[in-house]
Short mmCIF file of C-alpha atoms and ligand atoms in Angstrom, two decimals:
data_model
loop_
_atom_site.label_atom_id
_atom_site.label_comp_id
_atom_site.label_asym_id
_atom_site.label_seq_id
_atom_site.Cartn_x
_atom_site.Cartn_y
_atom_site.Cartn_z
CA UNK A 422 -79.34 -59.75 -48.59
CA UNK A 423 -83.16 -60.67 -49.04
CA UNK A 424 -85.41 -62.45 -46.28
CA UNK A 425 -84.52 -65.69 -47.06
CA UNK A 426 -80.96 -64.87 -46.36
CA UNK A 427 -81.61 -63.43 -43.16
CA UNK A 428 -83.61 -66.01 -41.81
CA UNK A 429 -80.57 -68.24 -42.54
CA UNK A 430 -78.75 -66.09 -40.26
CA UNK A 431 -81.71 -66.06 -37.58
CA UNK A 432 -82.11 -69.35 -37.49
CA UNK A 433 -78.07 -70.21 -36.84
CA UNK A 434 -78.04 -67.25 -33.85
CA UNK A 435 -81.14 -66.56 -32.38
CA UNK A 436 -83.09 -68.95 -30.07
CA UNK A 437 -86.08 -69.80 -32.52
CA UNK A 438 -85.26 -67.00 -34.82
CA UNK A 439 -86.53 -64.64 -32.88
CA UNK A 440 -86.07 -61.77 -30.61
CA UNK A 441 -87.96 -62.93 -27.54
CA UNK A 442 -91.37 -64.68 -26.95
CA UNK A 443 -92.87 -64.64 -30.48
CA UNK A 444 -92.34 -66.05 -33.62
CA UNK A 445 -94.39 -65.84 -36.37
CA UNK A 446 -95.23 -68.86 -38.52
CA UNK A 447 -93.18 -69.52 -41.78
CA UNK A 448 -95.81 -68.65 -43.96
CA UNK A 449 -96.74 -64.95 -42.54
CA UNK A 450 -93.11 -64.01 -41.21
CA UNK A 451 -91.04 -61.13 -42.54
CA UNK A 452 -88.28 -59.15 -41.56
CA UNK A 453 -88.59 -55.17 -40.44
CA UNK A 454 -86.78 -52.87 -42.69
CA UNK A 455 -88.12 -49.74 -41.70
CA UNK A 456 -90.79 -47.85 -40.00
CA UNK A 457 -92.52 -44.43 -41.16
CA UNK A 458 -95.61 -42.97 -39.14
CA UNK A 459 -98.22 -45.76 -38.88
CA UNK A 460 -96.67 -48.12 -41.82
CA UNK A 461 -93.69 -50.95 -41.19
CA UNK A 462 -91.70 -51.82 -44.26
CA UNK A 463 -89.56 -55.80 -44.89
CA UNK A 464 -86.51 -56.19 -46.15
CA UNK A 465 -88.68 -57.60 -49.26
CA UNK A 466 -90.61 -54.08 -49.84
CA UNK A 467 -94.29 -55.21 -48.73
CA UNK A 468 -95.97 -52.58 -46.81
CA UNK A 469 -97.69 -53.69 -43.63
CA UNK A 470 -100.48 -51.35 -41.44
CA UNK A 471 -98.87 -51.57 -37.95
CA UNK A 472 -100.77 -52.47 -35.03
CA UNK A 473 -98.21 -53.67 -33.04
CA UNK A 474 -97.04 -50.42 -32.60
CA UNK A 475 -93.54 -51.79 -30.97
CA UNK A 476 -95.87 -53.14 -28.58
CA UNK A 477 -97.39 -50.21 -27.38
CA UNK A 478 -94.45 -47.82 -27.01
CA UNK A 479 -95.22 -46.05 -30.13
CA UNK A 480 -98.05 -43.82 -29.21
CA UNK A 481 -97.35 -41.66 -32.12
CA UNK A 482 -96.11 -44.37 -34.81
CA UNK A 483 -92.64 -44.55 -36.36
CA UNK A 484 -89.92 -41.60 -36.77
CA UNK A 485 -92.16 -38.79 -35.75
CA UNK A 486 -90.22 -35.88 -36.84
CA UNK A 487 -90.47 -34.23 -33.42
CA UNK A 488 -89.10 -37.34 -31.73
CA UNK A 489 -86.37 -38.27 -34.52
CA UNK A 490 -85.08 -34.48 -34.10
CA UNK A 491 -84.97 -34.12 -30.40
CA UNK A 492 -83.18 -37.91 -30.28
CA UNK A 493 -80.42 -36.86 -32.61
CA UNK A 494 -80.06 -33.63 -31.08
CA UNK A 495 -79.59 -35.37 -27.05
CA UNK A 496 -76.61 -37.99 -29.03
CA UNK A 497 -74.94 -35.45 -30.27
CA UNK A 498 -74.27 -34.13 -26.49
CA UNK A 499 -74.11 -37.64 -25.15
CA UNK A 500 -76.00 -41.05 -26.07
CA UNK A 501 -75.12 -42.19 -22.16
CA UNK A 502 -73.58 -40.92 -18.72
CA UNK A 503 -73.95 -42.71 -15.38
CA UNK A 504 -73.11 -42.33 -11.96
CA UNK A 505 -74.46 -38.44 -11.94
CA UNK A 506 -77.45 -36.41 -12.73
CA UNK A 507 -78.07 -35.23 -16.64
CA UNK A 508 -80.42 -32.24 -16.87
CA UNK A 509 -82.55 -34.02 -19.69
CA UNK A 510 -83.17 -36.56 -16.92
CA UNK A 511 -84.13 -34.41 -14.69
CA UNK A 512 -86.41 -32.31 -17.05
CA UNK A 513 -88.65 -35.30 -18.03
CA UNK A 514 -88.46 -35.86 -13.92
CA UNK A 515 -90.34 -32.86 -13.61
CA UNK A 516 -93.13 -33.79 -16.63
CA UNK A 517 -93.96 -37.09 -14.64
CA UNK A 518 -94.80 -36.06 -11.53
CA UNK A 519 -96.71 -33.39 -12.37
CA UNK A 520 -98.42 -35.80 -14.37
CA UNK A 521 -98.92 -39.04 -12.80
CA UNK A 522 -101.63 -38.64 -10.22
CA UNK A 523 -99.77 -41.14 -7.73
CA UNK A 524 -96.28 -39.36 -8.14
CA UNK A 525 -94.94 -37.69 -5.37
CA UNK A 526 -91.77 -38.85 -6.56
CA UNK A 527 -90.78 -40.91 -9.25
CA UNK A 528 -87.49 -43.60 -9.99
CA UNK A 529 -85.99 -44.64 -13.07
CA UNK A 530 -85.93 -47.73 -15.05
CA UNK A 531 -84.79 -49.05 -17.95
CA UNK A 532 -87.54 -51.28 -18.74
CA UNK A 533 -91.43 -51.85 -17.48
CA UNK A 534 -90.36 -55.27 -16.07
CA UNK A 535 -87.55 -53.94 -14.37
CA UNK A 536 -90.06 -51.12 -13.28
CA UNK A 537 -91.98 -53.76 -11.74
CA UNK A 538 -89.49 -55.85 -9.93
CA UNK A 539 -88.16 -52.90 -8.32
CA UNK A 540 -91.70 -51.41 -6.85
CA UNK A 541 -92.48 -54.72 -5.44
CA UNK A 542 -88.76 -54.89 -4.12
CA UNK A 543 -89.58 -50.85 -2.51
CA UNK A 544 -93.27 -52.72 -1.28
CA UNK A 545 -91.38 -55.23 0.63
CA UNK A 546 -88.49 -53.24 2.12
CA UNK A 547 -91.02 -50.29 2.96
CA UNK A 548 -93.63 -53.16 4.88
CA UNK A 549 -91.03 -55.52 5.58
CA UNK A 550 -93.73 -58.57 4.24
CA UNK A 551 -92.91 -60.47 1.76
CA UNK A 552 -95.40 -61.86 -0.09
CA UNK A 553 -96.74 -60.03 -3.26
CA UNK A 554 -100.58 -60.81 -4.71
CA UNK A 555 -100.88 -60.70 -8.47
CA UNK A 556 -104.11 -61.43 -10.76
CA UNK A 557 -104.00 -64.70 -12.75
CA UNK A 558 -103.47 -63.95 -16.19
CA UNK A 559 -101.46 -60.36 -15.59
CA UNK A 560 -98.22 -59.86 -16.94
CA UNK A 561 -95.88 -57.73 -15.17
CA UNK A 562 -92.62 -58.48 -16.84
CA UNK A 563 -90.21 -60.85 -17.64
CA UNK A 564 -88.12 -61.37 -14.30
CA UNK A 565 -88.90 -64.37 -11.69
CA UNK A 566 -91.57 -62.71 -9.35
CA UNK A 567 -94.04 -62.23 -12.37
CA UNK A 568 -93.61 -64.98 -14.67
CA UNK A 569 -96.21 -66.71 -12.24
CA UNK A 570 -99.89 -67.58 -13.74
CA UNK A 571 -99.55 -65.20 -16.62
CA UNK A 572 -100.38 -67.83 -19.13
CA UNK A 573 -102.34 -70.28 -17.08
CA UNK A 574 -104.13 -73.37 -19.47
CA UNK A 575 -106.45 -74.40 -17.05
CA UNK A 576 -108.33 -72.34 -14.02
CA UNK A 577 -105.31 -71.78 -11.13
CA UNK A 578 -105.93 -73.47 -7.54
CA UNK A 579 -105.98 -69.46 -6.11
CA UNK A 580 -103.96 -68.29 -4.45
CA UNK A 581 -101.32 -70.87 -5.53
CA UNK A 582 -99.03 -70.08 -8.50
CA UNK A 583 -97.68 -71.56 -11.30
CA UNK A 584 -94.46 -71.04 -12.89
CA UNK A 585 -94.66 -70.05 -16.54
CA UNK A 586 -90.92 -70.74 -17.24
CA UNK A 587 -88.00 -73.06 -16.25
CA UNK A 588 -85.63 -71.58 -14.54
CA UNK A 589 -88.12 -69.62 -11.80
CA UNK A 590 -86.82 -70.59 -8.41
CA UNK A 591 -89.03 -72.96 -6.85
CA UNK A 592 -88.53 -71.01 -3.38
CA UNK A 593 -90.35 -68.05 -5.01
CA UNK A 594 -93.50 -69.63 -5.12
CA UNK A 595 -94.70 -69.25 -1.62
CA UNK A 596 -93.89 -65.50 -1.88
CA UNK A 597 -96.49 -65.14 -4.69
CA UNK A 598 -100.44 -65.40 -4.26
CA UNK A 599 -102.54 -65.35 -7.40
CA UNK A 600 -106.32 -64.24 -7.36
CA UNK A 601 -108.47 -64.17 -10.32
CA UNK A 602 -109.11 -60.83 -11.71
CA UNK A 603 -112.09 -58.07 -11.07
CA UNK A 604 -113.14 -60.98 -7.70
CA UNK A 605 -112.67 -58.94 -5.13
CA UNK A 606 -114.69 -61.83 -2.89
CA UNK A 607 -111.69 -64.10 -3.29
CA UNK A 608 -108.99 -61.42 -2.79
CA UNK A 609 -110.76 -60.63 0.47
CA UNK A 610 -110.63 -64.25 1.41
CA UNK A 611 -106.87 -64.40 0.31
CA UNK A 612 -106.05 -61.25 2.07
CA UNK A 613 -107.51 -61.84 5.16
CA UNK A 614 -105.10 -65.04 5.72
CA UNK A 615 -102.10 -63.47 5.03
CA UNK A 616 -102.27 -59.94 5.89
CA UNK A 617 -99.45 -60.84 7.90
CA UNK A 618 -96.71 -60.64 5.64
CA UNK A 619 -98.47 -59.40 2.24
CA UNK A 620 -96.66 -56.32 0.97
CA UNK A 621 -98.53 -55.44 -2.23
CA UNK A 622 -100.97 -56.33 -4.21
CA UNK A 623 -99.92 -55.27 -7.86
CA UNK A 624 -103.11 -55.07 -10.33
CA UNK A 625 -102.99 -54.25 -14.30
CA UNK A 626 -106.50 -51.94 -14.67
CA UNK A 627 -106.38 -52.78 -18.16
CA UNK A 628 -105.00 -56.56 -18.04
CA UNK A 629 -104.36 -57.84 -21.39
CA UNK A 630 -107.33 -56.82 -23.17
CA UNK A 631 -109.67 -57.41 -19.74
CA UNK A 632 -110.60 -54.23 -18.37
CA UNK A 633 -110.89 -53.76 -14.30
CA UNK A 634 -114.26 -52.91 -13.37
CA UNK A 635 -114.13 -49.54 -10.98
CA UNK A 636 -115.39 -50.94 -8.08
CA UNK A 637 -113.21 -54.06 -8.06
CA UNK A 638 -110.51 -51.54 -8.10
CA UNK A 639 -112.03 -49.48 -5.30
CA UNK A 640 -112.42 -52.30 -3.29
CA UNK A 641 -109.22 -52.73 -3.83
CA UNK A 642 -108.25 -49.48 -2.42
CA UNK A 643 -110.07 -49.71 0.38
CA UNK A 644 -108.67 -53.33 1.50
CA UNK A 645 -105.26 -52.14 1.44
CA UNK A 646 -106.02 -48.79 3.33
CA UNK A 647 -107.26 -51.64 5.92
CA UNK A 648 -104.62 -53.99 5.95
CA UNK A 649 -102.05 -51.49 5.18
CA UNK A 650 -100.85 -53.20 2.37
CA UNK A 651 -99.59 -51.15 -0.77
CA UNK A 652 -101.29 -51.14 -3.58
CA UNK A 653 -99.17 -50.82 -6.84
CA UNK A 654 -101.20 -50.31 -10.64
CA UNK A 655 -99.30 -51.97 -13.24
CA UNK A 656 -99.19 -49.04 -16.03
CA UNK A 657 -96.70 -50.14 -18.21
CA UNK A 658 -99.19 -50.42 -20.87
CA UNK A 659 -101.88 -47.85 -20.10
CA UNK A 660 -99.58 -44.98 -18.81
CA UNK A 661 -99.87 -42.20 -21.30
CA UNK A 662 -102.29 -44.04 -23.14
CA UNK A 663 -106.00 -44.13 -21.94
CA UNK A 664 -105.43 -41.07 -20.25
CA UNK A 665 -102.84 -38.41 -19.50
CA UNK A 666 -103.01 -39.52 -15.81
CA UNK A 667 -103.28 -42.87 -17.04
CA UNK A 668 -105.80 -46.10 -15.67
CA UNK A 669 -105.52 -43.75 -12.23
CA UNK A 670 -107.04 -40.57 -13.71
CA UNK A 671 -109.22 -42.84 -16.24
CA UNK A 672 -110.92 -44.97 -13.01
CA UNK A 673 -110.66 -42.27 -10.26
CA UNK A 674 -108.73 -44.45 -7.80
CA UNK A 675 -105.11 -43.63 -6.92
CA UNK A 676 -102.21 -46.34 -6.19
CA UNK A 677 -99.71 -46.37 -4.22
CA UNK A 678 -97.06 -47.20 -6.39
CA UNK A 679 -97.78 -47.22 -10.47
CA UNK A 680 -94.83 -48.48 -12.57
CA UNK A 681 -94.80 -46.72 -16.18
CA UNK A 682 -93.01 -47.79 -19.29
CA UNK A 683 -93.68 -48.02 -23.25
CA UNK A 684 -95.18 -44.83 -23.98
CA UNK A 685 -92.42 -43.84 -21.18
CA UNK A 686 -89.46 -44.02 -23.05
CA UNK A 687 -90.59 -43.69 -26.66
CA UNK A 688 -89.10 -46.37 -27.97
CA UNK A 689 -85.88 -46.28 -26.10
CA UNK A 690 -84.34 -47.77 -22.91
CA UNK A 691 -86.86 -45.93 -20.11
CA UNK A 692 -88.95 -46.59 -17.67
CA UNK A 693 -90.09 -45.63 -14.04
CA UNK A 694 -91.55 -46.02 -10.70
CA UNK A 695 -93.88 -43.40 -9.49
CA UNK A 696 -95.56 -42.87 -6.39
CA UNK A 697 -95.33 -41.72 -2.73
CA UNK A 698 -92.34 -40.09 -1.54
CA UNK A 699 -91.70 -42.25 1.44
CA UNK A 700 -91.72 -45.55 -0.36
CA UNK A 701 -89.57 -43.91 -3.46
CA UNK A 702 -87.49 -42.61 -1.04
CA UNK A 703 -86.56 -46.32 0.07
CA UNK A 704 -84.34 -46.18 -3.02
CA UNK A 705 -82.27 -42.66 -1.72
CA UNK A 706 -79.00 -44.52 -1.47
CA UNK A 707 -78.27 -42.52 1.33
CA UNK A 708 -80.30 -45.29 3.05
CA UNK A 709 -77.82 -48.55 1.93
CA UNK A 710 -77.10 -50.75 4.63
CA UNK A 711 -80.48 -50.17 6.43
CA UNK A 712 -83.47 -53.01 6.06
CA UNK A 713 -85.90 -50.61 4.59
CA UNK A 714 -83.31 -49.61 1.71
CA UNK A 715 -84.51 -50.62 -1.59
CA UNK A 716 -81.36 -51.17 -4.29
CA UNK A 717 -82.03 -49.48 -7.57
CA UNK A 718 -79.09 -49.36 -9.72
CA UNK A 719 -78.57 -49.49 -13.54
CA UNK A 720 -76.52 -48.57 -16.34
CA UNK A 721 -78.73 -47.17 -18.49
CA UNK A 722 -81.25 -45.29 -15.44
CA UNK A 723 -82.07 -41.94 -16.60
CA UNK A 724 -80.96 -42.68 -19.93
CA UNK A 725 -80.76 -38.77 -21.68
CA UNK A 726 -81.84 -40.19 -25.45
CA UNK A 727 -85.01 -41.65 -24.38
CA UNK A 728 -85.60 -39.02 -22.21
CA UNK A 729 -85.27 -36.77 -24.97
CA UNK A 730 -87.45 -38.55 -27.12
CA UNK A 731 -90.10 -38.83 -23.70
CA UNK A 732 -90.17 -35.15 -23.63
CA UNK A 733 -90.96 -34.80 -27.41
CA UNK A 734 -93.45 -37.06 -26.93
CA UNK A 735 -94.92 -35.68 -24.03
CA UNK A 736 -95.27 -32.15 -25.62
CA UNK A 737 -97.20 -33.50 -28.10
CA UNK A 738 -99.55 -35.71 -26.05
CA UNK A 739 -100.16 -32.68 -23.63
CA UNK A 740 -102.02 -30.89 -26.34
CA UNK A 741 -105.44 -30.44 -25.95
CA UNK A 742 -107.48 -32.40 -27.89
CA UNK A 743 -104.79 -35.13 -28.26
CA UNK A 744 -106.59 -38.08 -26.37
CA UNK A 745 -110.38 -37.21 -27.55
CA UNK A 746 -109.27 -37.51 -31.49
CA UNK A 747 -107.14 -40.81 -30.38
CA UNK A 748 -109.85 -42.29 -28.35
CA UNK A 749 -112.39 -41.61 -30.83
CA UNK A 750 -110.73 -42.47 -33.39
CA UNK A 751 -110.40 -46.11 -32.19
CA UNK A 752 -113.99 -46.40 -31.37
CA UNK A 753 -115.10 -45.87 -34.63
CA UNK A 754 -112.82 -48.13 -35.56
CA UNK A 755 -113.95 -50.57 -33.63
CA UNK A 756 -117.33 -50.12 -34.64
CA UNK A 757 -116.54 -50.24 -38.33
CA UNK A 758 -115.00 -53.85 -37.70
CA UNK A 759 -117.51 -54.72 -35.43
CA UNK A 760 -119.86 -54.08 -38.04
CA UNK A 761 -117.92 -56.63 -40.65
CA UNK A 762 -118.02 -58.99 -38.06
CA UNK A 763 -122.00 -59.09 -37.49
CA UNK A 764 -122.64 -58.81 -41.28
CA UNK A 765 -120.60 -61.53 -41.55
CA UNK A 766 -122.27 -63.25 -38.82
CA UNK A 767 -118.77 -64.26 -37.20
CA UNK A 768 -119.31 -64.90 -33.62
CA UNK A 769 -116.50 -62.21 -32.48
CA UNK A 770 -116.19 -58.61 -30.85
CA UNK A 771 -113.81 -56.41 -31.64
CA UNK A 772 -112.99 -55.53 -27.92
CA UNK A 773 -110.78 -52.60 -26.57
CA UNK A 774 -111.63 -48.90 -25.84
CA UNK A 775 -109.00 -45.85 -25.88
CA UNK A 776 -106.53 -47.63 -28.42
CA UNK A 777 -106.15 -50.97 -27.70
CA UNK A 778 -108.39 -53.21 -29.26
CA UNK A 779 -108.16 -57.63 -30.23
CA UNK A 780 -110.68 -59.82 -31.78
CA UNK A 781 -112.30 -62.02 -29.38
CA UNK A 782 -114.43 -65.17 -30.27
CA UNK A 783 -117.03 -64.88 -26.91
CA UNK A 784 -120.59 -63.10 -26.74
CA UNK A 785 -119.54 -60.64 -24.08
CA UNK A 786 -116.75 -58.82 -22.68
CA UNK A 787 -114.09 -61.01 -20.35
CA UNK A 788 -114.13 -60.13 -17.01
CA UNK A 789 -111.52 -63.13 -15.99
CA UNK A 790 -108.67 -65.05 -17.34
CA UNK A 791 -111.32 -68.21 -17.33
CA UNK A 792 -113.03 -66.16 -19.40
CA UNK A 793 -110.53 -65.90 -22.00
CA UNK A 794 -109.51 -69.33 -21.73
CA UNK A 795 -113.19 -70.55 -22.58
CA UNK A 796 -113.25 -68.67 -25.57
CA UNK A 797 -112.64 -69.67 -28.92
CA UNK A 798 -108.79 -69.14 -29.10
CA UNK A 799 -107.83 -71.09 -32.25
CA UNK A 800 -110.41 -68.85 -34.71
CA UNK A 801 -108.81 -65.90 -32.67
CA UNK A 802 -105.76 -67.02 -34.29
CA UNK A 803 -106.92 -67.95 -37.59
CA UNK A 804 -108.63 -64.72 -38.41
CA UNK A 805 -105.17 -62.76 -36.79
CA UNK A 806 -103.24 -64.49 -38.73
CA UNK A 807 -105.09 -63.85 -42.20
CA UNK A 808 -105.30 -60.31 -41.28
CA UNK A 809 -101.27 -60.60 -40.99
CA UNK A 810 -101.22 -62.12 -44.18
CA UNK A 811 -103.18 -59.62 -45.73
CA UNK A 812 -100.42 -56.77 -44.67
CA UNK A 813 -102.11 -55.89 -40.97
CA UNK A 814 -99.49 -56.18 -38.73
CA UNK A 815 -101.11 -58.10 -35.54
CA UNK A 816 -99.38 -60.71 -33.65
CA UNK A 817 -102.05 -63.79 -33.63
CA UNK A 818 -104.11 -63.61 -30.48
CA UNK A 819 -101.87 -60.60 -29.07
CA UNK A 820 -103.80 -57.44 -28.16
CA UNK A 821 -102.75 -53.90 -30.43
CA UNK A 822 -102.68 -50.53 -30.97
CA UNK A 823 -103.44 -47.88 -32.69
CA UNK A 824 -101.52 -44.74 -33.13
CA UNK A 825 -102.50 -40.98 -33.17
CA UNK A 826 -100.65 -41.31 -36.43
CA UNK A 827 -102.65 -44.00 -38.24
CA UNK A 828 -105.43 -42.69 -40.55
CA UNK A 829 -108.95 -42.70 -41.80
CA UNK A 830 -106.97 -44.74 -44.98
CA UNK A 831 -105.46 -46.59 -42.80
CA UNK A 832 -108.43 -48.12 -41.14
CA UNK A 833 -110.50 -48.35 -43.98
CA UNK A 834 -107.77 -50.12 -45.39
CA UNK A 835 -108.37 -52.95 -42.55
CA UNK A 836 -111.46 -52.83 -42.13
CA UNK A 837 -111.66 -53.76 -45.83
CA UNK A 838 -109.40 -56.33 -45.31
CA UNK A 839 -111.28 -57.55 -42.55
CA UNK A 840 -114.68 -57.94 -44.96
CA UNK A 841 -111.96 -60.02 -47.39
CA UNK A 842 -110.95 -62.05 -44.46
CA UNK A 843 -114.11 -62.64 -43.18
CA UNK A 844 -115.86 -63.84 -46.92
CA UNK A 845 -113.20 -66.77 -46.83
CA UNK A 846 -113.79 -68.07 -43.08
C1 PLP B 151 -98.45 -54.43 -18.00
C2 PLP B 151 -97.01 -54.69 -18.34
N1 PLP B 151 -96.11 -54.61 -17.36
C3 PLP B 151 -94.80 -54.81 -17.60
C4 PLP B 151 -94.35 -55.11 -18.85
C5 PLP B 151 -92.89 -55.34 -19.11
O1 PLP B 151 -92.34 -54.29 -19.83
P1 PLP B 151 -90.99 -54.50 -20.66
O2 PLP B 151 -91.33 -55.41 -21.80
O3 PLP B 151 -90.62 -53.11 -21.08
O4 PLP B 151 -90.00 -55.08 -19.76
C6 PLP B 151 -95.26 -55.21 -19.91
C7 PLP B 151 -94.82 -55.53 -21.27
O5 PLP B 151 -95.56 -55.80 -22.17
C8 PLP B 151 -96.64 -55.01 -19.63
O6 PLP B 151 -97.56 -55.13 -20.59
#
C-alpha cells in the first residue's frame, strides 16, 4: 500500500485521520513506517529528523538496542499479568523511589493523564476538599478535571475555568480554580478564599515551553505548608528529563505529590504517582470502603514490558555524564539556530533549555499564557511547518525534543535547514 492508500483508509476510520489531537495539513502529512535512533521513516521512504520524539517519551530515540532487547526478553515471559505482583514491577519500584526526590512511595499508571487524575483523586480523599487549582495554560491530561483553560484564546476571568472540550461536565467547573502561571500575587488572593475546601494545587515547572521561575515555586511551597494544602508537580514531561530528580531536583523545591510519565514507561503503557507515603498509601486497598480511600485500579498497572524497557532506560540515564552531554548538547543547539534567526533578522528565539526547545515569535522569554497568546502564533506556524516540510519532524507550534541519540549531523542538518527556511520568509 503507499500513503495515498492509507490515508483512504484513515480518513473512512479515524476521527479526522488521526490518532488524537493533531493532524497535520495535507500538504506536509505522512505516514510513520519506522523509527531508528533519532530518524523516523514514511511508508513513502523520506527520511525525517525527529523532534517529536513520541512526544517526549523517547529520551533515547527509536529502538535503542538496550531497550528493544530487554522488551523482547520481558514478552517472552509474559507481555501482561494482573491482579498480583510481577518482580519486573517491583524492580523498577525500587529505581523510582530512590530516585524521585518526593517518593516515599510511588503508584502505578498507565498513562501521565491517568497519573494525574488519580493524584488529585489521592489530594482530595487525603484533605477531604475538593477543589483543585491549576495554572491557565497547563496541560495535565486528557480526562475531565484538566481539560480546563489549557488552550485559553483570550486572558481567563481567574480563578474561573473554561472547558476546552464538549463533553466536560458542567458540575466540574466549580471544583476547578485557574490562576495564571509564575503570579504567585493572584494565587495568594485565590487561595486565601478558598482554603476551605482546596485540596491541591497541581503546577507544571516546565509548562509547555514556559518555565516556572524558582521563587514562584517556593512561594508555592510555602503557601501550601500554610494552608495545608498539597502541592502536586506535574512531571509528566520533565521527569527523567531536565534532571535525574527531575523539575524537583532541577529547582530545589520538593512536592508533595509529582506524577511521572513519558520518559516513565519508554514508550510503552507506564506511568506513576510518587510521593509521600501517607497520601500513596490512600490507594492500599486495604483501605476500600473508608472516605480517605483513593481507588486505583487498571488493567495494564505495573505493566512488566514497559517496565522492562523503564529499567533499560534507566540504566542508561543513570550514567554519569548522561544529562551534562544531553543538556549541552541542546544548548548549543539552540544557539546555533538562534544564531540563523538573528542573521536572518527574524524576530524569534529559539526558547527551551535541557532538551526541549520551540520557536517563539516574542522579544523575551514567556512568563504567562498571555504571554504566549500575544505573540506572533501564525509565523510560529509558518516557519514549523516549512521546517516539517523540509524533513524536521516538529508538530507546528508544538514544543520538541531532542534525544541523547540525535547528533552533531543531525543538528547541523537543521540548523541548515533552518538558514534555507529562513532565506524564503
Ligand atoms: C505535563 C503533562 N501531564 C500529563 C500529560 C498526559 O500524559 P499522557 O498523554 O501520557 O496521558 C502530558 C502529555 O503530554 C503532559 O505533558
Amino acid at each position: 500500500m503507499n500513503q495515498s492508500d492509507y490515508y483512504e483508509i484513515a480518513e473512512r476510520t479515524l476521527p479526522g485521520a488521526g490518532l488524537g489531537g493533531y493532524a497535520l495539513a495535507d500538504d506536509v502529512r505522512f505516514v510513520i513506517e519506522s523509527g531508528s535512533g533519532s530518524r523516523l521513516r514514511s511508508v513513502e521512504g523520506t527520511e525525517y529528523i525527529d523532534y517529536v520524539g513520541g512526544a517526549g517519551a523517547h529520551l533515547l530515540g527509536h529502538c535503542h538496542p538496550a531497550l528493544v532487547e530487554a522488551v523482547k526478553k520481558q514478552a517472552e515471559r509474559g507481555m501482561h499479568y494482573f491482579g498480583t505482583l510481577n518482580d519486573t514491577a517491583i524492580e523498577l519500584s525500587d529505581w523510582l523511589v530512590d530516585a524521585i526526590p518526593c517518593a516515599e512511595k510511588i503508584a502505578y499508571a498507565t498513562t501521565g493523564s491517568e497519573a494525574t487524575m488519580y493524584a488529585m483523586r489521592m489530594a482530595r480523599a487525603f484533605t477531604g476538599r475538593n477543589k483543585i487549582l491549576k495554572f491557565e495554560g497547563a496541560y495535565h491530561g486528557n480526562h475531565d478535571y484538566s481539560m480546563y483553560s489549557v488552550f485559553p484564546t483570550r486572558q481567563e476571568n481567574y480563578p474561573v475555568a473554561a472547558a476546552n472540550s464538549g463533553g466536560v461536565p458542567e458540575q466540574l467547573q466549580s471544583s476547578v480554580l485557574v490562576a495564571p502561571y509564575n503570579d504567585l500575587e493572584t494565587v495568594r488572593s485565590i487561595v486565601s478564599a478558598n482554603s476551605d475546601d482546596l485540596a491541591v494545587i497541581v503546577v507544571e515547572c516546565l509548562q509547555r515551553i514556559i518555565m516556572a521561575d524558582t521563587e514562584f515555586l517556593q512561594g508555592l511551597r510555602a503557601l501550601c505548608d500554610e494552608k495545608n494544602i498539597i502541592l502536586m508537580f506535574d512531571e509528566v514531561v520533565t521527569g527523567f528529563r531536565v534532571a535525574w530528580g527531575g523539575a524537583q531536583e532541577m529547582q530545589g523545591v520538593i512536592p508533595d505529590l509529582a506524577t511521572y510519565g513519558k520518559v516513565i514507561g519508554a514508550g510503552g503503557p507506564l506511568a506513576c504517582v510518587a510521593g509521600r507515603a501517607d497520601i500513596i498509601d490512600g490507594a492500599n486497598p486495604a483501605k476500600k470502603g473508608q472516605p480517605d480511600y483513593a481507588y486505583m485500579n487498571g488493567t495494564l498497572h505495573g505493566n512488566p514490558v514497559a517496565a522492562a524497557a523503564t529499567i533499560a532506560s534507566l540504566d542508561i540515564i543513570s550514567q554519569p555524564g548522561f544529562f551534562e552531554t544531553l543538556h549541552g548538547n541542546s544548548a548549543n543547539f539552540l544557539a546555533g539556530m538562534q544564531e540563523v534567526l538573528d542573521r536572518h533578522g527574524v524576530p524569534a528565539l529559539a526558547a527551551g533549555d535541557k532538551s526541549f526547545w520551540q520557536f517563539l515569535f516574542m522579544d523575551t522569554l514567556p512568563k504567562t499564557q498571555v504571554d504566549m497568546m500575544n505573540s506572533d502564533l501564525v509565523a510560529m506556524r509558518k516557519l514549523d511547518t516549512e521546517m516539517l516540510r523540509r524533513g524536521i519532524y516538529v508538530l507546528p507550534g508544538v514544543r520538541r525534543f531532542i534525544s541523547a541519540v540525535h547528533t552533531d549531523a543531525d543538528f547541523a542538518r537543521t540548523i541548515e535547514t533552518l538558514d534555507e527556511v529562513c532565506k524564503t520568509l
